[in-house]
């Protein structure tokens, strides 16, 4: 029998403090902007001393980086995207259409979480050019994920004849992008469900027989 070791009270308290700080930062960055929010504001909102934020995160940029990572993941667990159930369940499907039926809703759930902070990121880069260095341009993790999905999809029955990994990856990367999601959902007023239906059908037309 495997014994699961419970985290200590201290570790649980530290995790809860980290969660409150990230939540407070998210709310303030979205409401007031990255540039207008200082760490004392975040500390007051989270109910902690500002020194705690410096101790846990180091600086405002590092807090933003963690905020983005947690928003993408949906939680604070140290589990990579390609190891999360929504991804592994999708790539395990037998046919390409079935994979897209699982994969698009899962990927779109990430887009829905990221959408509210996109303007925060744009503002952050405008106010602090060093923020862009947090995500090196030669390390596009979103493309890495979409290419892994493409590599799985081209092996499945029901894929379009002649479909290559490069083409599949480009289509997944382009259609399931935060920019396109925001264009339809934020700017044109589509519901999230309507987006998922459209993206699924569009990708099936492009990628499946």
GROMACS .gro file of C-alpha atoms in nm:
model
  209
    1UNK     CA    1   0.000   0.000   0.000
    2UNK     CA    2   0.141   0.338  -0.101
    3UNK     CA    3   0.149   0.597   0.173
    4UNK     CA    4   0.068   0.948   0.051
    5UNK     CA    5   0.258   1.205   0.251
    6UNK     CA    6   0.047   1.508   0.335
    7UNK     CA    7   0.210   1.850   0.307
    8UNK     CA    8   0.302   2.012   0.635
    9UNK     CA    9   0.091   2.291   0.785
   10UNK     CA   10   0.371   2.534   0.704
   11UNK     CA   11   0.379   2.423   0.339
   12UNK     CA   12   0.001   2.451   0.313
   13UNK     CA   13   0.010   2.801   0.462
   14UNK     CA   14   0.286   2.907   0.222
   15UNK     CA   15   0.089   2.772  -0.074
   16UNK     CA   16  -0.225   2.956   0.039
   17UNK     CA   17  -0.029   3.280   0.078
   18UNK     CA   18   0.113   3.237  -0.271
   19UNK     CA   19  -0.236   3.174  -0.410
   20UNK     CA   20  -0.378   3.487  -0.241
   21UNK     CA   21  -0.097   3.704  -0.375
   22UNK     CA   22  -0.146   3.575  -0.731
   23UNK     CA   23  -0.523   3.625  -0.709
   24UNK     CA   24  -0.482   3.978  -0.574
   25UNK     CA   25  -0.230   4.064  -0.845
   26UNK     CA   26  -0.460   3.928  -1.115
   27UNK     CA   27  -0.754   4.135  -0.993
   28UNK     CA   28  -0.552   4.455  -0.964
   29UNK     CA   29  -0.359   4.415  -1.288
   30UNK     CA   30  -0.684   4.354  -1.478
   31UNK     CA   31  -0.872   4.639  -1.309
   32UNK     CA   32  -0.600   4.905  -1.291
   33UNK     CA   33  -0.326   4.792  -1.528
   34UNK     CA   34   0.020   4.654  -1.467
   35UNK     CA   35   0.194   4.992  -1.464
   36UNK     CA   36  -0.050   5.156  -1.223
   37UNK     CA   37  -0.036   4.872  -0.971
   38UNK     CA   38   0.250   4.854  -0.723
   39UNK     CA   39   0.339   4.569  -0.492
   40UNK     CA   40   0.207   4.751  -0.187
   41UNK     CA   41  -0.136   4.754  -0.357
   42UNK     CA   42  -0.108   4.380  -0.413
   43UNK     CA   43   0.003   4.322  -0.055
   44UNK     CA   44  -0.293   4.519   0.083
   45UNK     CA   45  -0.537   4.329  -0.138
   46UNK     CA   46  -0.387   3.993  -0.040
   47UNK     CA   47  -0.365   4.078   0.329
   48UNK     CA   48   0.011   4.023   0.355
   49UNK     CA   49   0.316   4.236   0.417
   50UNK     CA   50   0.483   4.370   0.104
   51UNK     CA   51   0.806   4.208   0.224
   52UNK     CA   52   0.630   3.873   0.187
   53UNK     CA   53   0.579   3.937  -0.184
   54UNK     CA   54   0.945   4.024  -0.228
   55UNK     CA   55   1.043   3.708  -0.037
   56UNK     CA   56   0.811   3.478  -0.235
   57UNK     CA   57   0.846   3.625  -0.584
   58UNK     CA   58   1.142   3.863  -0.581
   59UNK     CA   59   0.990   4.144  -0.786
   60UNK     CA   60   0.685   4.257  -0.982
   61UNK     CA   61   0.802   4.101  -1.309
   62UNK     CA   62   0.848   3.760  -1.147
   63UNK     CA   63   0.501   3.788  -0.995
   64UNK     CA   64   0.357   3.860  -1.339
   65UNK     CA   65   0.541   3.558  -1.486
   66UNK     CA   66   0.399   3.330  -1.217
   67UNK     CA   67   0.054   3.480  -1.263
   68UNK     CA   68   0.061   3.401  -1.635
   69UNK     CA   69   0.192   3.047  -1.579
   70UNK     CA   70  -0.078   2.973  -1.320
   71UNK     CA   71  -0.349   3.122  -1.542
   72UNK     CA   72  -0.244   2.901  -1.834
   73UNK     CA   73  -0.229   2.589  -1.618
   74UNK     CA   74  -0.544   2.663  -1.421
   75UNK     CA   75  -0.378   2.576  -1.092
   76UNK     CA   76  -0.045   2.590  -0.910
   77UNK     CA   77   0.044   2.223  -0.960
   78UNK     CA   78   0.384   2.170  -1.126
   79UNK     CA   79   0.239   1.969  -1.415
   80UNK     CA   80   0.337   2.048  -1.774
   81UNK     CA   81   0.061   2.116  -2.028
   82UNK     CA   82   0.135   1.800  -2.225
   83UNK     CA   83   0.097   1.592  -1.909
   84UNK     CA   84  -0.242   1.734  -1.815
   85UNK     CA   85  -0.553   1.518  -1.860
   86UNK     CA   86  -0.720   1.744  -2.118
   87UNK     CA   87  -0.415   1.700  -2.343
   88UNK     CA   88  -0.336   1.333  -2.279
   89UNK     CA   89  -0.701   1.228  -2.312
   90UNK     CA   90  -0.727   1.409  -2.646
   91UNK     CA   91  -0.414   1.261  -2.804
   92UNK     CA   92  -0.521   0.915  -2.685
   93UNK     CA   93  -0.836   0.925  -2.902
   94UNK     CA   94  -0.842   0.677  -3.188
   95UNK     CA   95  -0.940   0.903  -3.479
   96UNK     CA   96  -0.846   1.255  -3.584
   97UNK     CA   97  -1.205   1.389  -3.559
   98UNK     CA   98  -1.242   1.238  -3.212
   99UNK     CA   99  -0.913   1.391  -3.106
  100UNK     CA  100  -1.024   1.737  -3.220
  101UNK     CA  101  -1.357   1.696  -3.040
  102UNK     CA  102  -1.158   1.654  -2.717
  103UNK     CA  103  -0.863   1.878  -2.791
  104UNK     CA  104  -1.037   2.199  -2.902
  105UNK     CA  105  -1.253   2.237  -2.587
  106UNK     CA  106  -0.950   2.168  -2.367
  107UNK     CA  107  -0.731   2.414  -2.551
  108UNK     CA  108  -1.011   2.669  -2.559
  109UNK     CA  109  -1.051   2.647  -2.181
  110UNK     CA  110  -0.691   2.767  -2.157
  111UNK     CA  111  -0.771   3.053  -2.397
  112UNK     CA  112  -1.069   3.155  -2.184
  113UNK     CA  113  -0.849   3.176  -1.875
  114UNK     CA  114  -0.578   3.371  -2.057
  115UNK     CA  115  -0.812   3.617  -2.232
  116UNK     CA  116  -0.866   3.853  -1.935
  117UNK     CA  117  -0.492   3.901  -1.885
  118UNK     CA  118  -0.396   3.963  -2.247
  119UNK     CA  119  -0.437   4.340  -2.211
  120UNK     CA  120  -0.240   4.318  -1.886
  121UNK     CA  121   0.049   4.163  -2.077
  122UNK     CA  122   0.026   4.422  -2.355
  123UNK     CA  123   0.030   4.699  -2.094
  124UNK     CA  124   0.316   4.535  -1.905
  125UNK     CA  125   0.536   4.516  -2.213
  126UNK     CA  126   0.455   4.879  -2.298
  127UNK     CA  127   0.543   4.997  -1.946
  128UNK     CA  128   0.837   4.768  -1.881
  129UNK     CA  129   1.031   4.641  -2.186
  130UNK     CA  130   1.212   4.389  -1.967
  131UNK     CA  131   0.885   4.200  -1.925
  132UNK     CA  132   0.911   4.066  -2.279
  133UNK     CA  133   1.240   3.901  -2.182
  134UNK     CA  134   1.046   3.674  -1.947
  135UNK     CA  135   0.927   3.483  -2.255
  136UNK     CA  136   1.223   3.448  -2.495
  137UNK     CA  137   1.109   3.470  -2.860
  138UNK     CA  138   1.306   3.156  -2.950
  139UNK     CA  139   1.111   2.953  -2.692
  140UNK     CA  140   0.747   2.952  -2.803
  141UNK     CA  141   0.597   2.701  -2.564
  142UNK     CA  142   0.252   2.736  -2.717
  143UNK     CA  143   0.389   2.617  -3.050
  144UNK     CA  144   0.568   2.328  -2.879
  145UNK     CA  145   0.233   2.210  -2.740
  146UNK     CA  146   0.050   2.250  -3.071
  147UNK     CA  147   0.324   2.065  -3.259
  148UNK     CA  148   0.304   1.776  -3.015
  149UNK     CA  149  -0.071   1.763  -3.079
  150UNK     CA  150  -0.007   1.773  -3.453
  151UNK     CA  151   0.240   1.486  -3.432
  152UNK     CA  152  -0.028   1.276  -3.263
  153UNK     CA  153  -0.306   1.380  -3.500
  154UNK     CA  154  -0.126   1.289  -3.825
  155UNK     CA  155  -0.092   0.928  -3.706
  156UNK     CA  156  -0.468   0.879  -3.665
  157UNK     CA  157  -0.732   0.750  -3.901
  158UNK     CA  158  -0.963   1.013  -4.041
  159UNK     CA  159  -0.687   1.265  -4.102
  160UNK     CA  160  -0.672   1.444  -4.435
  161UNK     CA  161  -0.458   1.265  -4.692
  162UNK     CA  162  -0.122   1.435  -4.738
  163UNK     CA  163  -0.144   1.624  -4.411
  164UNK     CA  164   0.200   1.696  -4.266
  165UNK     CA  165   0.302   1.766  -3.910
  166UNK     CA  166   0.418   2.116  -4.010
  167UNK     CA  167   0.084   2.206  -4.170
  168UNK     CA  168  -0.120   2.059  -3.884
  169UNK     CA  169   0.092   2.240  -3.626
  170UNK     CA  170   0.056   2.572  -3.809
  171UNK     CA  171  -0.322   2.538  -3.832
  172UNK     CA  172  -0.359   2.443  -3.466
  173UNK     CA  173  -0.124   2.723  -3.366
  174UNK     CA  174  -0.307   2.984  -3.573
  175UNK     CA  175  -0.669   2.892  -3.512
  176UNK     CA  176  -0.628   2.810  -3.143
  177UNK     CA  177  -0.447   3.136  -3.073
  178UNK     CA  178  -0.535   3.385  -2.799
  179UNK     CA  179  -0.543   3.664  -3.059
  180UNK     CA  180  -0.809   3.491  -3.270
  181UNK     CA  181  -1.006   3.386  -2.962
  182UNK     CA  182  -1.013   3.745  -2.838
  183UNK     CA  183  -1.110   3.875  -3.182
  184UNK     CA  184  -1.424   3.662  -3.182
  185UNK     CA  185  -1.515   3.642  -2.812
  186UNK     CA  186  -1.405   3.979  -2.674
  187UNK     CA  187  -1.431   4.203  -2.980
  188UNK     CA  188  -1.718   4.042  -3.172
  189UNK     CA  189  -1.915   3.920  -2.871
  190UNK     CA  190  -1.923   3.548  -2.946
  191UNK     CA  191  -1.995   3.311  -2.659
  192UNK     CA  192  -1.723   3.069  -2.557
  193UNK     CA  193  -1.937   2.773  -2.671
  194UNK     CA  194  -1.991   2.928  -3.013
  195UNK     CA  195  -1.614   2.974  -3.044
  196UNK     CA  196  -1.548   2.609  -2.952
  197UNK     CA  197  -1.803   2.489  -3.208
  198UNK     CA  198  -1.657   2.709  -3.483
  199UNK     CA  199  -1.293   2.624  -3.406
  200UNK     CA  200  -1.371   2.251  -3.395
  201UNK     CA  201  -1.556   2.259  -3.725
  202UNK     CA  202  -1.291   2.474  -3.892
  203UNK     CA  203  -1.009   2.246  -3.784
  204UNK     CA  204  -1.202   1.936  -3.887
  205UNK     CA  205  -1.248   2.086  -4.235
  206UNK     CA  206  -0.878   2.165  -4.260
  207UNK     CA  207  -0.727   1.859  -4.095
  208UNK     CA  208  -0.966   1.569  -4.147
  209UNK     CA  209  -1.074   1.367  -4.448
   0.00000   0.00000   0.00000
